[in-house]
Coordinates of C-alpha atoms in Angstrom, one line a residue:
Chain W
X1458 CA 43.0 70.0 -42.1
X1459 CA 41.3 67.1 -41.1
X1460 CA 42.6 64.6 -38.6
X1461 CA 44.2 60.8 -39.8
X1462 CA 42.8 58.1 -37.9
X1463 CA 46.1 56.5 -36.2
X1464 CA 47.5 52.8 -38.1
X1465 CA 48.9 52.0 -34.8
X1466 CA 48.1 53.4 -30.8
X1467 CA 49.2 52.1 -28.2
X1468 CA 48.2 53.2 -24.9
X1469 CA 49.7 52.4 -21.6
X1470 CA 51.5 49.0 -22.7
X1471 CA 53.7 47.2 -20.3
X1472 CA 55.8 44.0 -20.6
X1473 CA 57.7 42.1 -18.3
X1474 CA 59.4 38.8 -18.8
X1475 CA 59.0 36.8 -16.1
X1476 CA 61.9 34.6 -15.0
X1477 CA 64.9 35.2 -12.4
X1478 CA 64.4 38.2 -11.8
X1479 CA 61.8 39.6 -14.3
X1480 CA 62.9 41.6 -16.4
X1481 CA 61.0 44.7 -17.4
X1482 CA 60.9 45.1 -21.3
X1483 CA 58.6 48.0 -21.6
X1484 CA 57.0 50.7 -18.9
X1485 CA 53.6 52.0 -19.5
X1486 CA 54.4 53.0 -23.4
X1487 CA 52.3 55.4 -25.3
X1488 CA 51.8 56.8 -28.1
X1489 CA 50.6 56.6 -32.1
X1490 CA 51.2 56.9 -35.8
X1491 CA 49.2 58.4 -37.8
X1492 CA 48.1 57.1 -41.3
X1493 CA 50.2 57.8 -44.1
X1494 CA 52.8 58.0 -41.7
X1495 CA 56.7 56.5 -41.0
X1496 CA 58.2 56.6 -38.1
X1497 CA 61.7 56.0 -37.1
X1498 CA 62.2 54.1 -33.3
X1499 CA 65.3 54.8 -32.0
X1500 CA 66.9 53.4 -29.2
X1501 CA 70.1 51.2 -27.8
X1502 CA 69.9 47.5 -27.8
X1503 CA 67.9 46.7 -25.2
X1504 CA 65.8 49.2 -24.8
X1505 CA 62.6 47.2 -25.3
X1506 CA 62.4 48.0 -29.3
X1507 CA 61.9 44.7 -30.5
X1508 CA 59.3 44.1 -27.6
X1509 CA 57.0 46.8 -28.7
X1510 CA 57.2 45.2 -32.7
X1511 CA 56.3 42.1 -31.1
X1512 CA 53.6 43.0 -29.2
X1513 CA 52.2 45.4 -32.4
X1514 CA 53.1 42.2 -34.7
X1515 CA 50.6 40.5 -32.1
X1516 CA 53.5 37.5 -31.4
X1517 CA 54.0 39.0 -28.0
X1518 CA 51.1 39.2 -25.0
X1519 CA 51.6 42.5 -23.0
X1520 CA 50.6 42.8 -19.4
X1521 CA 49.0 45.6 -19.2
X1522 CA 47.6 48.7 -21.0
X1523 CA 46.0 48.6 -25.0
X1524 CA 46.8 48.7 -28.5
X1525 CA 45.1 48.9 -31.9
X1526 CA 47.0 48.5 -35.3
X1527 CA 45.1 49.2 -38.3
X1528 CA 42.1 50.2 -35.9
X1529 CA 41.6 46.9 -35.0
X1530 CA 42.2 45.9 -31.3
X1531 CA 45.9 43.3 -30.7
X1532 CA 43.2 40.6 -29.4
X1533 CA 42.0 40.0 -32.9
X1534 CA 45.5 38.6 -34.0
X1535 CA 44.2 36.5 -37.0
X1536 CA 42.7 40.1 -38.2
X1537 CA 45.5 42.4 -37.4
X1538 CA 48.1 39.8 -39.3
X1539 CA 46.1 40.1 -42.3
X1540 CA 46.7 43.9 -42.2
X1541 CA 50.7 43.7 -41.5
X1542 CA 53.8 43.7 -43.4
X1543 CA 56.4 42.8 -40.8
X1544 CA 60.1 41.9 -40.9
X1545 CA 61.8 41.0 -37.6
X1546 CA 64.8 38.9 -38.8
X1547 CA 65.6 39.0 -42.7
X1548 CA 68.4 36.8 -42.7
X1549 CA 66.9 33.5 -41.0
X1550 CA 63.0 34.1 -41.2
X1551 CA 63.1 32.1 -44.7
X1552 CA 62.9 28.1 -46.2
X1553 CA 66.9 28.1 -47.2
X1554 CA 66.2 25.3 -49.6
X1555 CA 63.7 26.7 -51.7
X1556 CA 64.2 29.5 -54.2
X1557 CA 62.7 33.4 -53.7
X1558 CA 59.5 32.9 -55.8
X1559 CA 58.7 29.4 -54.2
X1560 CA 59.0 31.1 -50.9
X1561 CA 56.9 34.2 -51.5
X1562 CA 54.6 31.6 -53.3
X1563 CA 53.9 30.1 -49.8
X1564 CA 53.7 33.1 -47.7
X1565 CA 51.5 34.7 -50.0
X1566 CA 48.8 31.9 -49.9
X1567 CA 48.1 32.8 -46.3
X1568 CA 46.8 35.8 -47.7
X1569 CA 44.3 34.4 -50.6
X1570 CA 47.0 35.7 -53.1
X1571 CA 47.1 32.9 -56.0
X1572 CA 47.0 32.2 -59.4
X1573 CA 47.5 35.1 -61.7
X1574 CA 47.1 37.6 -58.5
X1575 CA 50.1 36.0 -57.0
X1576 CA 51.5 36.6 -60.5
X1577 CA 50.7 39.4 -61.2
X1578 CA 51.9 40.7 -57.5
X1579 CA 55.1 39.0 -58.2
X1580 CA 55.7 41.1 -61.3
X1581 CA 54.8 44.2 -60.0
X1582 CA 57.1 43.6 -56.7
X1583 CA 60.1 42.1 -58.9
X1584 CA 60.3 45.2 -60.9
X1585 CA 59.9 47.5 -58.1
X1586 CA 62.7 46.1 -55.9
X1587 CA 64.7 44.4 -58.4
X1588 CA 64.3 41.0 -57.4
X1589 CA 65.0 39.6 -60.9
X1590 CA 68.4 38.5 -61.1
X1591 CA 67.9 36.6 -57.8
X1592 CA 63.8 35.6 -57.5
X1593 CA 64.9 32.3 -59.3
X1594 CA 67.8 31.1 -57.0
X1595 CA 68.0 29.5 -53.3
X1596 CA 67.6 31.7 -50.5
X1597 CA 70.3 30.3 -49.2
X1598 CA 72.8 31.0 -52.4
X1599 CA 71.7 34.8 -51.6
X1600 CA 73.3 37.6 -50.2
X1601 CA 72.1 39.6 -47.1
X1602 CA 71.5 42.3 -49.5
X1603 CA 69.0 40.2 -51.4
X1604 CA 68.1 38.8 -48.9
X1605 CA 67.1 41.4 -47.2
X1606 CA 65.4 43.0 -50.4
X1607 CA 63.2 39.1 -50.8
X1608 CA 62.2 40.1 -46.6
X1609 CA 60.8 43.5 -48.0
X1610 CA 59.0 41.9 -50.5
X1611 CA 57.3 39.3 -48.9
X1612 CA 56.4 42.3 -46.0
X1613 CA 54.4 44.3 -48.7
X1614 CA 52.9 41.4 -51.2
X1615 CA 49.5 41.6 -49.5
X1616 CA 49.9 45.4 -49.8
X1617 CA 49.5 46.1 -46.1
X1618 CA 48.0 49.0 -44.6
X1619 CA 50.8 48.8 -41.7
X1620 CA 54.4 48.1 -41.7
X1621 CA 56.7 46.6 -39.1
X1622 CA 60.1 46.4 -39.6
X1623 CA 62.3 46.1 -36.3
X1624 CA 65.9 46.6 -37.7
X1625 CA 65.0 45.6 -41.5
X1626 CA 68.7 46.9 -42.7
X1627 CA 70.8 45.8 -39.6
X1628 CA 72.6 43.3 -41.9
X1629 CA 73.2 45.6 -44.8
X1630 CA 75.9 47.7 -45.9
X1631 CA 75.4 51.5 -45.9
X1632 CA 74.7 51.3 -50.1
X1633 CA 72.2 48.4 -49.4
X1634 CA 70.9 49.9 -46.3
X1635 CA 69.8 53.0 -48.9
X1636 CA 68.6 51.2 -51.4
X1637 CA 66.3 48.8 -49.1
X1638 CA 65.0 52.7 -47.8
X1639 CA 64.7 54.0 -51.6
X1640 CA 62.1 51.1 -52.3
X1641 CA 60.4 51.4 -48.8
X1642 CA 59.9 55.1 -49.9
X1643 CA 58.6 54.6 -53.2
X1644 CA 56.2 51.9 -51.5
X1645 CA 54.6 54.8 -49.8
X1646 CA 54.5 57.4 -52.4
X1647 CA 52.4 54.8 -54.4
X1648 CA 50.2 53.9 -51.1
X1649 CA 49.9 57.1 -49.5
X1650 CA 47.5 55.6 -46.6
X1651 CA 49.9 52.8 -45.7
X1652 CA 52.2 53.7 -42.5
X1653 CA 55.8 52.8 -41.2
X1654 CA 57.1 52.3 -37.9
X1655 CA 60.7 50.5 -37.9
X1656 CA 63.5 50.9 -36.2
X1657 CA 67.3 51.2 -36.9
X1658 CA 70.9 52.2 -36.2
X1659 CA 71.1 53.4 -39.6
X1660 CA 70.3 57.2 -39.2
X1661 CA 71.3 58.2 -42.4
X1662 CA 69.5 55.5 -44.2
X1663 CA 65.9 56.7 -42.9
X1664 CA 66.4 60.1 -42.1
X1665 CA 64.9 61.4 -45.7
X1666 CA 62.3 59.1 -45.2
X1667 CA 60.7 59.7 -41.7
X1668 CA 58.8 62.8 -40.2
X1669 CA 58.6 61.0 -36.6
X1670 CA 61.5 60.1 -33.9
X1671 CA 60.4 58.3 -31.3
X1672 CA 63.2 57.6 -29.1
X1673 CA 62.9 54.6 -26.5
X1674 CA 65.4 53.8 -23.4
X1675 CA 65.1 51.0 -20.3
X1676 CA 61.6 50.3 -22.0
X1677 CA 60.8 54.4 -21.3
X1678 CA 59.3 56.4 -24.3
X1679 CA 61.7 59.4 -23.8
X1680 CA 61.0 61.8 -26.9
X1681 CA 57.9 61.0 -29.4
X1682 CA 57.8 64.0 -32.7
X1683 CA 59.5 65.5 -35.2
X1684 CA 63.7 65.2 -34.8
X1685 CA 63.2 69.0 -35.1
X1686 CA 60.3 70.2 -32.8
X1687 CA 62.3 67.2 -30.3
X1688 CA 65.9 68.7 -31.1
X1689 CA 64.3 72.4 -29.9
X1690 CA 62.4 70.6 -27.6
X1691 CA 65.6 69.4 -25.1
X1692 CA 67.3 72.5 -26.0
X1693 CA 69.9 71.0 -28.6
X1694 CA 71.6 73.5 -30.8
X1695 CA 70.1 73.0 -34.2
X1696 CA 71.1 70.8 -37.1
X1697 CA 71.9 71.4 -40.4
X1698 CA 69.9 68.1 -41.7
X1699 CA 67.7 65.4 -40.5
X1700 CA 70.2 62.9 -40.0
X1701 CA 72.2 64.9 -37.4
X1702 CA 69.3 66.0 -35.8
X1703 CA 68.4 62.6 -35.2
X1704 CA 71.5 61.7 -34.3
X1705 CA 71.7 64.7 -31.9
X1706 CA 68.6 63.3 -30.3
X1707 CA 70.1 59.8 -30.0
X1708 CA 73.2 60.9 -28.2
X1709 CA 71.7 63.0 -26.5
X1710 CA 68.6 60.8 -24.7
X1711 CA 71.3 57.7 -24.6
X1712 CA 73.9 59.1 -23.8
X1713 CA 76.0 57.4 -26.3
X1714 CA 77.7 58.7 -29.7
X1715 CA 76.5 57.1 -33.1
X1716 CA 78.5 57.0 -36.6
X1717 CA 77.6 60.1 -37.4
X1718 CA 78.7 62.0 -33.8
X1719 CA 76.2 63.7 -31.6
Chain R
X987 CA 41.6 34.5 -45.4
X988 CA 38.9 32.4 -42.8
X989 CA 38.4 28.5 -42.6
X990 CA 38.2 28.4 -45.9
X991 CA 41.6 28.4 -46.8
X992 CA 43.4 26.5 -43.9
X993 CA 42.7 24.0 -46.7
X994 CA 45.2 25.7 -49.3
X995 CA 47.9 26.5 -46.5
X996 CA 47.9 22.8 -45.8
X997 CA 48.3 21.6 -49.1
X998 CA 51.2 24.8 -49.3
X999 CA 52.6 23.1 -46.5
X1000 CA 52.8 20.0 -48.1
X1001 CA 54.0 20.8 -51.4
X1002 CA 56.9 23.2 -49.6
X1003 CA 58.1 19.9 -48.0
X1004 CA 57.9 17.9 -51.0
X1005 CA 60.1 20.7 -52.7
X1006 CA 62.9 20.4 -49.8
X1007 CA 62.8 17.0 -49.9
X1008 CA 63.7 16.5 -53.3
X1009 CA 66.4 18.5 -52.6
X1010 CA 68.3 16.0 -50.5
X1011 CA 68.0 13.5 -53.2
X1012 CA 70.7 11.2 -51.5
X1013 CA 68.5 10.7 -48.1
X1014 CA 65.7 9.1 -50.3
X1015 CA 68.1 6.6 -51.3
X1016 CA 69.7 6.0 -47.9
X1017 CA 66.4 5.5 -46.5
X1018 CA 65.1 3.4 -49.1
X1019 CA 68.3 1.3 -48.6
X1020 CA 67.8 1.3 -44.8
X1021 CA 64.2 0.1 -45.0
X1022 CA 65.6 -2.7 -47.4
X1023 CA 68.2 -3.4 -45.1
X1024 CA 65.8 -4.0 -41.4
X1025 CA 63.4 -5.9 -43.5
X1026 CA 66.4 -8.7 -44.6
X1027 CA 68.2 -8.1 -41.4
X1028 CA 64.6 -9.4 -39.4
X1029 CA 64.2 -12.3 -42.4
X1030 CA 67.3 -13.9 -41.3
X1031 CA 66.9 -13.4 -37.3
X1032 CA 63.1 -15.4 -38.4
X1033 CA 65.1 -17.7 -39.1
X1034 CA 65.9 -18.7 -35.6
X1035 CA 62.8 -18.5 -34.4
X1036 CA 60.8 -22.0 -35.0
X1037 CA 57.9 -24.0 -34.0
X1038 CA 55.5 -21.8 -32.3
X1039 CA 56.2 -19.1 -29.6
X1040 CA 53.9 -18.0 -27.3
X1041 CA 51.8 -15.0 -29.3
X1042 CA 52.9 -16.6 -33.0
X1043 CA 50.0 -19.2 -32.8
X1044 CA 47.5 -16.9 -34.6
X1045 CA 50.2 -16.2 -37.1
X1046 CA 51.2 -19.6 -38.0
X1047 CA 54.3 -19.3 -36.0
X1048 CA 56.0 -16.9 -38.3
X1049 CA 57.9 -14.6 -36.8
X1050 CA 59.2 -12.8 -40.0
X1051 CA 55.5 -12.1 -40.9
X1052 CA 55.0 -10.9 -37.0
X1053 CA 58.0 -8.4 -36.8
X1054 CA 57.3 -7.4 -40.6
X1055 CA 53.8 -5.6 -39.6
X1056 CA 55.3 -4.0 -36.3
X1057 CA 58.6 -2.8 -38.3
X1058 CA 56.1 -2.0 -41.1
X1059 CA 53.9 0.2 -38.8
X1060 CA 55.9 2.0 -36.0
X1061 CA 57.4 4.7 -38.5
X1062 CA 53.9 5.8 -39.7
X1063 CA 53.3 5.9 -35.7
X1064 CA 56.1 7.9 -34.9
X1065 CA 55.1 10.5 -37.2
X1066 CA 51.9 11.3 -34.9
X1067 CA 54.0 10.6 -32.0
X1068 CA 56.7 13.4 -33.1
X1069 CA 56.4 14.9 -35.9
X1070 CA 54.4 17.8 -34.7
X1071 CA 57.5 18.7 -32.2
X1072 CA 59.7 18.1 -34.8
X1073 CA 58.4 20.4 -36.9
X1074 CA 58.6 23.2 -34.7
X1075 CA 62.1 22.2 -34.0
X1076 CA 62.8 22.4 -37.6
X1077 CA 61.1 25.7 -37.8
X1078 CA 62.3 26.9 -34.7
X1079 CA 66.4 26.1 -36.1
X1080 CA 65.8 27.2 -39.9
X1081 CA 63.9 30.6 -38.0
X1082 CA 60.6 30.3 -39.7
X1083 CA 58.4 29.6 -37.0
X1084 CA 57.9 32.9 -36.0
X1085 CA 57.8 34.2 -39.7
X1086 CA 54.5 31.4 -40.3
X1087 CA 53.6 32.8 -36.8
X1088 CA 52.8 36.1 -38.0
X1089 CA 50.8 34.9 -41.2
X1090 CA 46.2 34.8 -40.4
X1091 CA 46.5 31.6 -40.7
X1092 CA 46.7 29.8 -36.9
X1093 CA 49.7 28.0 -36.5
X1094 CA 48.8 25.1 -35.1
X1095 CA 46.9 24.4 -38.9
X1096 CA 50.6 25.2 -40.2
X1097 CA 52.0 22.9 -37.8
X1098 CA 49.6 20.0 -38.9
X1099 CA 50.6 21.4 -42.6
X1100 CA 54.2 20.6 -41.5
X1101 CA 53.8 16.6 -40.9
X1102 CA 51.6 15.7 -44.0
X1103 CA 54.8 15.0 -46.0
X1104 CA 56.1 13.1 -43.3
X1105 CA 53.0 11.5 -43.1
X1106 CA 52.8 10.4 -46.9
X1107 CA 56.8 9.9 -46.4
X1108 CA 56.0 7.1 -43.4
X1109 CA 53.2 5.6 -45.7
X1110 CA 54.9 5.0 -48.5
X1111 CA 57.6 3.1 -46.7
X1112 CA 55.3 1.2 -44.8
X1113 CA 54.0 0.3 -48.7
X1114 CA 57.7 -0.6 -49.2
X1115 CA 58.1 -2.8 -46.1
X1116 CA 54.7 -4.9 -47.4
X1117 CA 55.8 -5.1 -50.6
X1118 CA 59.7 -6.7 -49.4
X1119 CA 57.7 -8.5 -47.0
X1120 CA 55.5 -9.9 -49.4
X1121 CA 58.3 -10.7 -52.0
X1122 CA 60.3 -12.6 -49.0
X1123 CA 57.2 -14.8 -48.3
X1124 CA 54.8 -12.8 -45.8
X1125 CA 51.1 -14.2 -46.2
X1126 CA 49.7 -11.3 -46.7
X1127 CA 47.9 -12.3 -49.7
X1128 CA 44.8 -12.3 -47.9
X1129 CA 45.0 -9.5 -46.5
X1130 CA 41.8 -7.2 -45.5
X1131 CA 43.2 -3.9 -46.9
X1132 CA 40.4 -1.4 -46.1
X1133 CA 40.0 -2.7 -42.5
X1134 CA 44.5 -2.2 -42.1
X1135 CA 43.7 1.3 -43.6
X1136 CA 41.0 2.2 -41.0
X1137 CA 43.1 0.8 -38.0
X1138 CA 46.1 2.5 -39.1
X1139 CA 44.2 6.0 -40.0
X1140 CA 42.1 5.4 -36.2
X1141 CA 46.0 4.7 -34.4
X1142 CA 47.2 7.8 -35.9
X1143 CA 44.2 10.1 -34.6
X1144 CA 44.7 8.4 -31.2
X1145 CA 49.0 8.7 -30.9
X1146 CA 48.7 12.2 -32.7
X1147 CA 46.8 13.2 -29.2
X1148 CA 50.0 12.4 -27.6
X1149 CA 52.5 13.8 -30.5
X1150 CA 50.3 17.4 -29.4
X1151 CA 51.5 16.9 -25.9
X1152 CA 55.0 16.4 -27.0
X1153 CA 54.7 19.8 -29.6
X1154 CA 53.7 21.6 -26.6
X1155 CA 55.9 20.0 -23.9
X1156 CA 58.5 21.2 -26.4
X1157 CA 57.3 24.7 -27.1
X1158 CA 57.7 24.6 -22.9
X1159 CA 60.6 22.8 -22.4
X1160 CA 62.4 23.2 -25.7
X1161 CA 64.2 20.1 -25.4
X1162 CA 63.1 16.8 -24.1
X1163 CA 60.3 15.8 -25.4
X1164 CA 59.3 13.6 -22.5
X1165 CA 55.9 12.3 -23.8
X1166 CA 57.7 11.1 -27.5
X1167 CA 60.3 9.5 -25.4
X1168 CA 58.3 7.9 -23.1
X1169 CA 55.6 6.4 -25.5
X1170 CA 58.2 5.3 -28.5
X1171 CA 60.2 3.1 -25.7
X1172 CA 57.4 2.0 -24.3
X1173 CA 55.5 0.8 -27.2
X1174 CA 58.9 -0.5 -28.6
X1175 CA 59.1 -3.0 -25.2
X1176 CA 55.0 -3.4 -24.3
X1177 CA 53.0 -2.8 -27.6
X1178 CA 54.4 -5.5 -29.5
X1179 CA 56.2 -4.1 -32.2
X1180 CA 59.1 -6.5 -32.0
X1181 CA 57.6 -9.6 -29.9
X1182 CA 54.4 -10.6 -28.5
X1183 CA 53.2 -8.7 -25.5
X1184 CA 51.9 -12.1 -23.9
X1185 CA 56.1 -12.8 -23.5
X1186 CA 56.4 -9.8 -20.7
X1187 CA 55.1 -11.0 -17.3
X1188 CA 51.4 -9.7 -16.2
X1189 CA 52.0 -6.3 -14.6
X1190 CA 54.0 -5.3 -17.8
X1191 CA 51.3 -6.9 -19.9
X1192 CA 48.6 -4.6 -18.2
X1193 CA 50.5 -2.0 -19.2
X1194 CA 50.3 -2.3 -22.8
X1195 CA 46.9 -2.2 -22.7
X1196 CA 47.3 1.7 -22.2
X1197 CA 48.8 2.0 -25.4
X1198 CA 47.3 2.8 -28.5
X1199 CA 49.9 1.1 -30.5
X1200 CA 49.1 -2.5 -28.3
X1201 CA 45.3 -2.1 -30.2
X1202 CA 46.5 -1.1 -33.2
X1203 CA 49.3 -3.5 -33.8
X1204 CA 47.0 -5.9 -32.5
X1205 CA 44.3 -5.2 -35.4
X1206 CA 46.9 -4.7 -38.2
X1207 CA 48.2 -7.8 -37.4
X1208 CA 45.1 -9.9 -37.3
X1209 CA 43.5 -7.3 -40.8
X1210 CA 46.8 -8.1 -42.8
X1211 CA 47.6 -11.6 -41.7
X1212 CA 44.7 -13.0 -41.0
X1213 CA 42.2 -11.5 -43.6
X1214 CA 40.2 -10.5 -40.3
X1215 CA 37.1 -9.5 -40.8
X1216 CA 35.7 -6.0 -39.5
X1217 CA 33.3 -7.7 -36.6
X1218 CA 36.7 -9.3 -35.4
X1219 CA 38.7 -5.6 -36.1
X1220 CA 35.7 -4.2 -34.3
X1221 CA 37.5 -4.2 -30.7
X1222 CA 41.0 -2.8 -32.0
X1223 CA 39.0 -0.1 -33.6
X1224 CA 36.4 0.9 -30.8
X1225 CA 39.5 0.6 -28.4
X1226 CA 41.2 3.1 -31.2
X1227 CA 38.6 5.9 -31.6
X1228 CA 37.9 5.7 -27.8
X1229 CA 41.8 6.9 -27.2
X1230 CA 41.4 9.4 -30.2
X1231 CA 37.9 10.6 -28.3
X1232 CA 40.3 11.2 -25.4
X1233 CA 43.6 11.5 -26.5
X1234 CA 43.2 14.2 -28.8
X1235 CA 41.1 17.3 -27.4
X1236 CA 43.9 16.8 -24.3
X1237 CA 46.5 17.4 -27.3
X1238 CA 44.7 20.6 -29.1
X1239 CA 44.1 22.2 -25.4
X1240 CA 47.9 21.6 -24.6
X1241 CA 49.3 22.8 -27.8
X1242 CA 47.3 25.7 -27.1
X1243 CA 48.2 26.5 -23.9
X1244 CA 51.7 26.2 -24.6
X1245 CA 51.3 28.8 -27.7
X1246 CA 49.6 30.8 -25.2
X1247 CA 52.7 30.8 -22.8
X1248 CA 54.9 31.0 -25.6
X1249 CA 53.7 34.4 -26.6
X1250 CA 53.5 35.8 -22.7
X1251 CA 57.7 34.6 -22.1
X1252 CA 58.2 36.0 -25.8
X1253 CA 60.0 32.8 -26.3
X1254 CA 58.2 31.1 -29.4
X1255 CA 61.7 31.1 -31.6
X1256 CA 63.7 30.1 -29.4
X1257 CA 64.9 26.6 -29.0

């Protein structure tokens, strides 16, 4: 079997915010993700999840320790964006006024994508994710749903070889939450080289989806594999399916109960 | 994705803006109608001003025609001055900064993007207040066009220099934009937007000679008004590309820095 370069390694990264007092974010965190690869991040507000997207998504400056995303090293911003699909905040990261086409229309230039490849792209992506009924209307007339569906779109239009996506369902309801998973899922069955890391409180959303936990507390990488090799691992009783398993692994390194028990 | 297409993401800039704008159809109108309003409102205060003030000489004496150029001019200013803050404000409250942050394209180009409809916006009622101006008896007939356009394309190099500091001082301090609030009031008392600097007494007067605006209304005045021709511009402009020479590289390095410190606090969104 031969060995998948890694889409994202990160070795040794630490953050700390300065201010009154500082606040640690993140403590020495390592590890990677493979190609072809998703991987869940779990974790409890605060843990210093959204600080490792934003260091990986190259908007945040770590103080110490390396990464590479794509293979290419987090100083080379302008080359690692190009190479991204990233949502951080689906509800408020798009122009209200203007409709869904206009908007991916203007995100998409930044990537070269114009003329019949935007339109072309547009097609392919509005029959994949169902963007039809709404591509035409406000952003701001849409639901969270669509919303959130429009984020997902504009994350993959340049067909990224890495994607980012730091809580893309938190605003969804459990049936959207799935769907928006369904269409991630089918995104990598057609790109088999692209690779996930996101993070979410939906366990049952991503659980058929992901081969990888890592779990993250206080900024501390506790657990980094498979929810099952991890579940054996800290010497949980097994689980009948993924999504217990992982959240067997959330209670148990947090020490807090999730909607679907521990 | 290189140099090559900051071009297309201005012009993507632009044309976004021009979208939103005509969405808010109504605040054309009101502005139009608030333009129309200043420019009567300063007709009739004209009025009370007669024979010839000290500063009016070169311009026959007419205040109307004096106040028309500065009320004409200092909205096309302000744009440089705080446009580039106020588009990361806008960004920053509609949460798209950090979404046009994570595009290949630098941000600071997307910034610039950001204040080209402004721009165009500010022009086109400066257009208007000439054209009122002109219908209510400002000589402009004899005007030197060209040499206006130089002076006011040289002013808004040199004030966009400061408008950088602002963008950055505000990317810092998130609000209080000390360096827009600072130049706007001081041009409005020492630059002669309103009255003739020679009116303030001599220490104030030195001042407005550190003010871009001071050599730029200065020239606009004496390009429009007086037909001037480009050896007699030739001061207002030197004077012009000398702050721009200065004024800007300060404004790029600042706006850099203060990117640079945004993404070590982690605080680029926030507002």
């Amino acid at each position: 079997m031969t060995e998948r370069p890694d889409a994202i390694r990160v070795a040794a990264v630490a953050k700390t915010y300065p201010g009154k007092p500082p606040v640690q974010a993140l403590h020495a965190l390592s590890f990677s993700v493979p190609a072809g690869e998703m991987a869940v991040v779990l974790g409890p507000n605060g843990a210093g999840k959204t600080t490792l997207f934003k260091i990986l998504a190259t908007l945040l400056k770590p103080d110490a320790g390396e990464a590479w995303v794509a293979g290419l090293r987090l100083e080379r911003a302008r080359a690692v964006r190009a190479q991204i699909g990233v949502i951080t905040d689906p509800d408020r990261s798009f122009f209200w006024r203007l409709d869904g086409r206009e908007n991916l229309r203007f995100f998409a230039a930044a990537y070269d994508l114009r003329g019949p490849a935007f339109d072309n792209r547009l097609q392919e992506l509005i029959e994949a994710l169902d963007l039809g009924e709404f591509i035409a209307r406000r952003v701001g007339s849409l639901s969270s749903g669509q919303r959130g569906r429009l984020a997902l779109a504009r994350a993959l239009f340049h067909r990224p070889t890495v994607l980012l996506l730091d809580e893309p369902t938190r605003s969804l309801d459990p049936a959207a939450a799935g769907d928006f998973m369904r269409l991630l899922g089918d995104y990598l069955e057609q790109h088999p080289r692209a690779s996930v890391l996101l993070s979410t409180h939906r366990l049952g959303a991503v659980a058929p989806f992901v081969r990888r936990a890592l779990v993250i507390v206080h900024g501390r990488l506790l657990a980094d594999g498979p929810p099952e090799a991890l579940i054996r691992q800290a010497g949980l009783p097994p689980t009948a399916t993924r999504t217990e398993a992982l959240a067997q692994l959330y209670a148990h390194y947090t020490g807090t109960e999730t909607e679907y028990g521990r | 994705m290189g140099v090559s297409n900051w071009g297309r993401m201005l012009w993507e800039a632009f044309r976004r803006d021009v979208k939103i704008a005509l969405t808010y159809r109504l605040a054309f109108v009101l502005r139009f109608l608030s333009t129309l309003f200043q420019v009567v409102v300063f007709y009739f205060i004209s009025k009370l001003v007669t024979g010839a003030p000290p500063g009016l000489e070169q311009y026959g004496g007419n205040y109307f025609a004096y106040a028309l150029i500065g009320l004409a001019f200092v909205r096309l200013f302000n744009i440089s001055l705080s446009g580039y803050a106020g588009a990361i404000t806008e960004a920053q409250q509609m949460g798209t900064l950090e979404a046009q942050a994570l595009l290949p394209t630098p941000l600071p180009v997307l910034i610039f993007g950001a204040n080209l409809w402004p721009y165009l916006y500010a022009f086109g009622e400066t257009l208007v207040y000439l054209l009122l101006g002109l219908i209510l008896g400002a000589p402009l007939a004899g005007a030197n066009v060209l040499g206006a356009l130089v002076i006011a394309l040289l002013a808004s190099l040199a004030i966009s220099g400061l408008g950088l500091m602002g963008a950055a001082m505000i990317l810092v301090y998130k609000r209080g934009n000390a360096v827009s609030w600072i130049v706007e009031a001081a041009a409005g008392l020492l630059a002669g937007v309103y009255f003739p600097p020679d009116l303030l007494p001599g220490p104030l007067q030195k001042l407005s000679y550190l003010l871009p605006h001071t050599y730029a209304l200065a020239g606009l005045r004496g390009a429009l008004l007086n037909g001037a021709s480009w050896r007699e511009l030739a001061p207002s402009m030197l004077a012009l590309a000398g702050f721009s020479l200065a004024l800007l590289p300060i404004g790029v390095i600042s706006l850099r820095w203060a990117l640079g410190r945004a993404q070590v606090k982690g605080n680029l969104a926030q507002y």
